[in-house]
CSV table of C-alpha atoms in Angstrom, one decimal:
chain,number,residue,atom,x,y,z
A,938,THR,CA,14.4,-17.1,7.3
A,939,LEU,CA,16.0,-20.4,6.2
A,940,ASN,CA,13.2,-22.7,5.1
A,941,TYR,CA,13.3,-25.6,2.8
A,942,LEU,CA,9.6,-26.6,3.0
A,943,GLY,CA,8.3,-23.6,1.5
A,944,LYS,CA,6.0,-21.7,4.3
A,945,SER,CA,7.4,-22.4,7.6
A,946,SER,CA,5.4,-24.0,10.4
A,947,VAL,CA,7.9,-22.4,13.0
A,948,HIS,CA,6.7,-19.1,14.4
A,949,GLN,CA,8.2,-16.8,17.0
A,950,GLN,CA,6.5,-14.2,18.9
A,951,ARG,CA,7.6,-10.5,18.8
A,952,SER,CA,10.3,-9.4,16.3
A,953,PHE,CA,12.4,-6.8,18.1
A,954,MET,CA,12.9,-6.1,21.8
A,955,SER,CA,15.0,-3.9,23.9
A,956,ALA,CA,16.3,-4.7,27.2
A,957,GLU,CA,18.7,-3.0,29.8
A,958,VAL,CA,21.8,-4.6,31.0
A,959,GLY,CA,21.1,-7.0,34.0
A,960,SER,CA,17.6,-7.7,33.0
A,961,ASN,CA,15.9,-11.0,32.0
A,962,VAL,CA,14.3,-11.9,28.8
A,963,THR,CA,12.3,-14.8,27.6
A,964,LEU,CA,12.0,-15.7,23.9
A,965,HIS,CA,9.0,-18.0,22.7
A,966,CYS,CA,8.7,-20.2,19.7
A,967,SER,CA,5.9,-22.5,18.5
A,968,TYR,CA,6.0,-25.6,16.2
A,969,GLY,CA,3.0,-26.2,13.9
A,970,THR,CA,4.2,-29.9,13.4
A,971,GLU,CA,5.9,-32.3,15.5
A,972,ALA,CA,9.6,-32.7,14.8
A,973,ALA,CA,12.4,-35.1,16.3
A,974,ARG,CA,14.8,-32.1,17.2
A,975,TYR,CA,14.3,-28.5,18.3
A,976,TYR,CA,17.1,-25.8,18.0
A,977,TRP,CA,18.1,-22.2,19.1
A,978,TYR,CA,20.5,-20.2,17.2
A,979,LYS,CA,22.0,-16.9,17.8
A,980,GLN,CA,23.5,-14.5,15.2
A,981,SER,CA,25.4,-11.6,16.2
A,982,LEU,CA,25.7,-8.6,14.0
A,983,GLY,CA,28.0,-9.4,11.0
A,984,GLN,CA,28.5,-12.8,12.3
A,985,LYS,CA,27.5,-16.4,11.2
A,986,LEU,CA,24.9,-18.3,13.2
A,987,GLN,CA,26.0,-20.0,16.6
A,988,ILE,CA,24.0,-22.9,17.9
A,989,ILE,CA,22.8,-22.4,21.4
A,990,SER,CA,21.0,-25.7,22.3
A,991,ILE,CA,19.4,-28.8,20.7
A,992,SER,CA,16.3,-30.5,22.3
A,993,TYR,CA,15.3,-33.9,21.5
A,994,LYS,CA,11.6,-35.2,21.4
A,995,PHE,CA,12.0,-37.0,24.8
A,996,ASP,CA,14.6,-34.6,26.2
A,997,LYS,CA,13.0,-31.3,27.1
A,998,SER,CA,15.8,-29.6,28.9
A,999,GLY,CA,18.0,-29.2,26.0
A,1000,GLU,CA,21.6,-29.7,25.2
A,1001,PHE,CA,23.9,-26.5,25.1
A,1002,HIS,CA,27.1,-26.0,22.9
A,1003,ASP,CA,30.1,-24.0,22.6
A,1004,GLU,CA,30.1,-20.9,24.9
A,1005,PHE,CA,26.5,-21.6,26.0
A,1006,GLN,CA,27.4,-24.9,27.6
A,1007,ASP,CA,27.5,-24.9,31.3
A,1008,ASN,CA,26.3,-21.2,31.2
A,1009,PRO,CA,23.6,-20.7,34.0
A,1010,ARG,CA,22.2,-17.6,32.2
A,1011,PHE,CA,20.7,-19.6,29.6
A,1012,THR,CA,17.9,-22.2,29.9
A,1013,VAL,CA,15.6,-23.9,27.4
A,1014,LYS,CA,12.3,-25.3,28.1
A,1015,THR,CA,10.4,-27.3,25.3
A,1016,ASN,CA,6.9,-29.0,25.7
A,1017,ASP,CA,3.6,-29.4,23.8
A,1018,GLY,CA,4.9,-27.9,20.6
A,1019,LYS,CA,6.4,-24.8,22.3
A,1020,SER,CA,9.7,-23.8,23.2
A,1021,GLN,CA,11.1,-20.9,25.3
A,1022,LEU,CA,14.6,-19.7,25.8
A,1023,ASN,CA,15.5,-17.9,28.9
A,1024,ILE,CA,18.4,-15.4,29.2
A,1025,PHE,CA,19.2,-14.2,32.6
A,1026,HIS,CA,21.3,-11.0,33.6
A,1027,LEU,CA,21.7,-9.7,30.3
A,1028,LYS,CA,25.2,-8.4,28.9
A,1029,PRO,CA,25.8,-6.2,25.8
A,1030,SER,CA,27.3,-9.3,24.2
A,1031,ASP,CA,23.9,-10.8,24.2
A,1032,THR,CA,22.7,-8.4,21.6
A,1033,GLY,CA,21.6,-10.3,18.4
A,1034,THR,CA,19.1,-12.2,16.5
A,1035,TYR,CA,17.8,-15.4,18.0
A,1036,PHE,CA,16.3,-18.1,15.8
A,1037,CYS,CA,14.3,-21.2,16.8
A,1038,ALA,CA,14.2,-24.2,14.4
A,1039,SER,CA,12.9,-27.7,14.0
A,1040,GLY,CA,14.6,-30.6,12.3
A,1041,ILE,CA,12.9,-33.8,10.8
A,1042,SER,CA,15.5,-36.1,9.1
A,1043,PHE,CA,17.6,-33.6,6.9
A,1044,VAL,CA,14.9,-31.0,6.7
A,1045,PHE,CA,15.2,-27.7,8.6
A,1046,GLU,CA,12.5,-25.2,9.4
A,1047,PHE,CA,13.5,-21.8,10.9
A,1048,GLY,CA,11.5,-19.2,12.8
A,1049,GLU,CA,11.4,-15.5,11.8
A,1050,GLY,CA,13.8,-14.6,14.3
A,1051,VAL,CA,13.8,-12.2,17.3
A,1052,THR,CA,16.4,-9.3,17.6
A,1053,VAL,CA,17.3,-8.5,21.2
A,1054,SER,CA,19.0,-5.1,21.8
A,1055,VAL,CA,20.7,-4.9,25.1
A,1056,LYS,CA,21.2,-1.2,26.3
A,1057,ASN,CA,23.5,0.0,29.0
A,1058,PRO,CA,22.1,2.9,31.0
A,1059,VAL,CA,25.7,3.9,32.3
A,1060,LEU,CA,26.7,4.6,28.7
A,1061,GLU,CA,23.7,6.3,27.4
A,1062,ASN,CA,25.0,9.7,28.6
A,1063,THR,CA,28.1,9.3,26.4
A,1064,SER,CA,27.1,6.8,23.7
A,1065,TRP,CA,23.8,6.9,21.8
A,1066,ILE,CA,22.1,6.5,18.5
A,1067,ARG,CA,19.2,8.6,17.0
A,1068,GLN,CA,17.3,8.0,13.9
A,1069,SER,CA,14.9,10.2,11.7
A,1070,GLU,CA,11.3,10.8,12.8
A,1071,SER,CA,8.6,8.6,11.6
A,1072,GLY,CA,6.5,9.7,8.7
A,1073,THR,CA,4.3,9.1,5.6
A,1074,VAL,CA,5.5,9.4,2.2
A,1075,GLN,CA,3.9,9.4,-1.2
A,1076,MET,CA,4.4,6.4,-3.6
A,1077,GLY,CA,7.0,7.0,-6.4
A,1078,SER,CA,8.8,9.7,-4.1
A,1079,SER,CA,12.2,9.4,-2.5
A,1080,VAL,CA,13.4,9.7,1.1
A,1081,THR,CA,16.6,9.6,3.1
A,1082,LEU,CA,16.7,8.1,6.6
A,1083,ASN,CA,19.3,9.5,8.9
A,1084,CYS,CA,21.3,7.7,11.8
A,1085,THR,CA,23.3,9.9,14.0
A,1086,VAL,CA,25.7,8.0,16.4
A,1087,GLN,CA,27.8,9.4,19.4
A,1088,THR,CA,30.2,7.2,20.8
A,1089,GLY,CA,32.0,9.1,23.7
A,1090,SER,CA,35.5,9.3,23.7
A,1091,CYS,CA,36.0,6.2,21.9
A,1092,GLY,CA,37.1,6.7,18.3
A,1093,GLY,CA,37.7,4.3,15.4
A,1094,GLU,CA,35.5,3.3,12.7
A,1095,HIS,CA,31.9,1.8,12.9
A,1096,SER,CA,30.2,-1.0,11.4
A,1097,VAL,CA,26.7,0.2,10.5
A,1098,TYR,CA,23.7,-2.1,9.7
A,1099,TRP,CA,20.2,-1.2,8.4
A,1100,PHE,CA,17.3,-3.3,9.3
A,1101,ARG,CA,13.6,-3.5,8.2
A,1102,HIS,CA,10.7,-4.9,9.9
A,1103,SER,CA,7.3,-5.1,8.4
A,1104,GLY,CA,4.1,-6.5,9.5
A,1105,GLU,CA,4.6,-9.6,7.0
A,1106,SER,CA,8.2,-10.5,7.7
A,1107,HIS,CA,10.9,-10.5,10.4
A,1108,PRO,CA,13.8,-7.7,10.7
A,1109,GLY,CA,15.7,-8.5,7.7
A,1110,LEU,CA,19.2,-7.0,7.0
A,1111,ILE,CA,19.0,-4.6,4.0
A,1112,TYR,CA,22.3,-2.8,4.1
A,1113,THR,CA,25.6,-2.6,5.8
A,1114,HIS,CA,28.7,-0.5,5.3
A,1115,GLY,CA,31.8,0.4,7.2
A,1116,GLY,CA,32.7,3.7,8.9
A,1117,SER,CA,34.4,6.7,7.0
A,1118,SER,CA,36.3,9.5,8.7
A,1119,ASP,CA,34.7,12.1,6.7
A,1120,GLN,CA,31.3,11.2,8.1
A,1121,CYS,CA,32.3,11.7,11.6
A,1122,GLY,CA,33.3,14.7,13.6
A,1123,LYS,CA,34.9,15.3,17.1
A,1124,SER,CA,33.8,17.9,19.5
A,1125,PRO,CA,36.7,19.8,21.0
A,1126,ASN,CA,34.7,20.5,24.3
A,1127,THR,CA,33.7,16.9,25.3
A,1128,GLN,CA,36.0,14.8,23.2
A,1129,THR,CA,33.0,12.8,22.0
A,1130,HIS,CA,32.7,11.4,18.4
A,1131,THR,CA,29.7,11.9,16.5
A,1132,CYS,CA,29.1,10.2,13.0
A,1133,MET,CA,26.1,10.4,10.7
A,1134,TYR,CA,24.9,7.9,8.3
A,1135,ASP,CA,22.3,8.1,5.7
A,1136,LEU,CA,20.2,5.6,3.9
A,1137,PRO,CA,18.5,7.0,0.7
A,1138,ILE,CA,15.3,5.0,-0.6
A,1139,ARG,CA,14.2,5.9,-4.1
A,1140,ASN,CA,10.9,5.3,-6.1
A,1141,LEU,CA,9.0,4.3,-3.0
A,1142,ASN,CA,6.3,1.7,-3.1
A,1143,LYS,CA,4.2,-0.4,-0.7
A,1144,SER,CA,7.1,-3.0,-0.2
A,1145,HIS,CA,9.2,-0.2,1.4
A,1146,ALA,CA,6.7,0.2,4.2
A,1147,GLY,CA,7.9,-0.8,7.7
A,1148,THR,CA,10.2,0.1,10.6
A,1149,TYR,CA,13.8,0.7,9.9
A,1150,TYR,CA,16.5,0.2,12.6
A,1151,CYS,CA,19.9,1.3,12.5
A,1152,ALA,CA,22.5,-0.6,14.4
A,1153,VAL,CA,26.2,0.3,15.0
A,1154,ILE,CA,29.0,-1.7,16.3
A,1155,SER,CA,31.7,0.5,17.8
A,1156,CYS,CA,34.3,0.2,20.7
A,1157,GLY,CA,33.2,-3.4,21.6
A,1158,GLN,CA,29.5,-2.4,22.1
A,1159,VAL,CA,26.2,-2.7,19.9
A,1160,LEU,CA,24.0,0.2,19.7
A,1161,PHE,CA,20.4,0.1,18.3
A,1162,GLY,CA,18.3,2.9,17.4
A,1163,ASN,CA,14.6,3.2,18.4
A,1164,GLY,CA,13.6,2.8,14.8
A,1165,THR,CA,11.9,5.0,12.1
A,1166,LYS,CA,8.4,3.8,10.8
A,1167,LEU,CA,7.8,4.6,7.3
A,1168,ASP,CA,4.4,4.6,5.9
A,1169,VAL,CA,3.8,4.7,2.1
A,1170,GLU,CA,0.5,5.9,0.8
A,1171,GLY,CA,-0.9,6.7,-2.6
A,1172,GLU,CA,-2.3,3.6,-4.0
A,1173,ALA,CA,-5.8,3.9,-2.5
A,1174,VAL,CA,-6.0,7.6,-3.6
A,1175,SER,CA,-5.3,6.6,-7.3
A,1176,LEU,CA,-7.8,3.9,-7.1
A,1177,SER,CA,-10.5,6.4,-6.0
A,1178,LEU,CA,-9.5,9.0,-8.5
A,1179,VAL,CA,-9.9,6.3,-11.2
A,1180,TYR,CA,-13.2,5.3,-9.9
A,1181,PHE,CA,-14.3,8.8,-9.8
A,1182,LEU,CA,-13.1,9.5,-13.3
A,1183,SER,CA,-14.8,6.5,-14.8
A,1184,ALA,CA,-18.1,7.4,-13.2
A,1185,ALA,CA,-17.8,11.0,-14.4
A,1186,LEU,CA,-17.1,9.4,-18.1
A,1187,ILE,CA,-20.2,7.3,-18.0
A,1188,PHE,CA,-22.4,10.2,-16.8
A,1189,THR,CA,-21.0,12.4,-19.5
A,1190,ILE,CA,-21.8,9.7,-22.2
A,1191,ILE,CA,-25.3,9.2,-20.9
A,1192,LEU,CA,-25.9,12.9,-20.7
A,1193,SER,CA,-24.6,13.4,-24.3
A,1194,VAL,CA,-26.8,10.6,-25.5
A,1195,LEU,CA,-30.0,12.2,-23.9
A,1196,LEU,CA,-29.1,15.7,-25.0
A,1197,ALA,CA,-28.6,14.5,-28.7
A,1198,PHE,CA,-32.0,12.7,-28.6
A,1199,THR,CA,-33.8,15.8,-27.2
A,1200,LEU,CA,-32.2,18.0,-29.8
A,1201,HIS,CA,-33.2,15.7,-32.6
A,1202,LYS,CA,-36.9,15.6,-31.4
A,1203,MET,CA,-36.9,19.4,-31.1
A,1204,HIS,CA,-35.3,19.7,-34.6
A,1205,LYS,CA,-38.0,17.4,-36.1
A,1206,ARG,CA,-40.9,19.1,-34.5
A,1207,ASN,CA,-39.7,22.7,-35.7
A,1208,SER,CA,-39.3,21.4,-39.2
A,1209,CYS,CA,-42.9,20.0,-39.1
A,1210,GLN,CA,-44.2,23.3,-37.8
A,1211,THR,CA,-42.3,25.3,-40.6
A,1212,SER,CA,-43.8,23.0,-43.2
A,1213,GLU,CA,-47.2,23.5,-42.1
A,1214,PHE,CA,-46.8,27.4,-42.0
A,1215,ASN,CA,-45.5,27.5,-45.4
A,1216,GLY,CA,-48.3,25.6,-46.9
A,1217,ARG,CA,-46.6,22.2,-47.3
A,1218,LEU,CA,-49.0,19.4,-46.4
A,1219,SER,CA,-46.2,16.8,-46.0
A,1220,CYS,CA,-46.7,16.7,-42.3
A,1221,HIS,CA,-50.3,17.1,-41.6
A,1222,PRO,CA,-52.4,16.9,-45.0
A,1223,ALA,CA,-55.3,19.4,-44.8
A,1224,THR,CA,-58.7,18.5,-46.2
A,1225,SER,CA,-61.1,21.1,-47.5
A,1226,THR,CA,-62.7,21.4,-43.9
A,1227,GLU,CA,-59.5,21.2,-41.8
A,1228,VAL,CA,-58.3,24.4,-40.1
A,1229,HIS,CA,-54.9,25.0,-38.5
A,1230,ARG,CA,-53.9,27.2,-35.7
A,1231,VAL,CA,-50.4,28.6,-36.2
A,1232,ALA,CA,-48.4,31.2,-34.3
A,1233,GLY,CA,-51.1,32.4,-31.8
A,1234,ASP,CA,-54.0,34.0,-33.4
A,1235,LEU,CA,-53.4,33.3,-37.0
A,1236,HIS,CA,-55.8,30.8,-38.6
A,1237,TYR,CA,-55.7,29.5,-42.2
A,1238,ALA,CA,-57.6,27.0,-44.2
A,1239,ALA,CA,-56.9,25.3,-47.4
A,1240,VAL,CA,-60.1,25.3,-49.8
A,1241,ASN,CA,-60.2,23.0,-52.9
A,1242,VAL,CA,-62.3,24.3,-55.8
A,1243,ASN,CA,-63.9,21.6,-58.0
A,1244,GLN,CA,-65.2,22.7,-61.4
A,1245,LEU,CA,-67.0,19.9,-62.9
A,1246,SER,CA,-68.1,21.8,-66.1
A,1247,ARG,CA,-64.7,22.4,-67.2
A,1248,PRO,CA,-62.9,20.2,-69.8
A,1249,ARG,CA,-60.6,17.4,-68.3
A,1250,ARG,CA,-57.4,19.3,-69.5
A,1251,HIS,CA,-58.4,22.4,-67.4
A,1252,ARG,CA,-59.7,20.4,-64.7
A,1253,LYS,CA,-56.5,18.5,-64.1
A,1254,SER,CA,-54.3,21.5,-63.9
A,1255,THR,CA,-56.6,23.3,-61.4
A,1256,GLU,CA,-57.1,20.4,-58.9
A,1257,SER,CA,-53.6,20.8,-57.9
A,1258,GLU,CA,-54.0,24.4,-57.0
A,1259,CYS,CA,-54.8,25.5,-53.4
A,1260,VAL,CA,-56.3,28.8,-52.3
A,1261,TYR,CA,-55.5,29.9,-48.8
A,1262,SER,CA,-57.5,32.1,-46.9
A,1263,ALA,CA,-55.9,33.8,-43.9
A,1264,MET,CA,-57.8,35.5,-41.2
A,1265,THR,CA,-56.7,37.2,-38.1
A,1266,HIS,CA,-58.7,38.4,-35.1
A,1267,THR,CA,-58.0,40.4,-32.1
A,1268,LEU,CA,-59.2,39.2,-28.8
A,1269,ASN,CA,-60.9,41.7,-26.7
């Protein structure tokens, strides 16, 4: 899209349409801002833009140029910020991309463009084009799109074009190449020529998603394929995996902290009970009348003996001694 104002205010309905020879089509265009002049252009495959008509603010019928002048098959109607181009009794030569545009002073705004493919039912039995089946591929992988062309008894080289259309943009030309004799073969029974062309796409990402069209110019006619829709997935799955792993990591950290705290408490409790059983009074100091219950039915008591009649020297040595009495009993 040619646009010198940034985001264009010119919009076209539909981006690709197929029609048969002899039928009629109407192309629509809307303008977000009022302009002094309104244009319609045609671009044939591999050719430069051709101006079809110019409509002025106060002249709604349009003024046609070049081969479209005095051609009753083309009419234009512009009114209330909208314009439509009518093409009657389609011919194969009408195949191409049609653009609408608006002009203010020296600034032009172009629409997204509509590609029209005109098919000839008479030639479909001898000339046709087929593309790869649509499918879904993973991000980072590679894919090769195929385009098989049969041109009947007409030989010669082909001009091959690949277009891509996504939901955010109009069909844009992404690749073109000429024909090559080593890609084509001739059937001895039907005298038809069949050619195969490939479009490899590597390291796929979201920007590669869309519908790919193969177009071939051969023997004075233009053949368009039905398109291959390519969906690229993988980003959402990756984000879900990241969220899951993050949640699992947080849960593991919390669980580890709780287990460490529990083990610390159990170790402290066991150390305290061991000290009591060994007669160490550091955890729960025992008095002369305190009795402890340890290990089920085992009872013990600490008894302090005070000898008042002994000299201070002997008394001091005996005050730090404890006599333990153990008693076990059997419950009937």
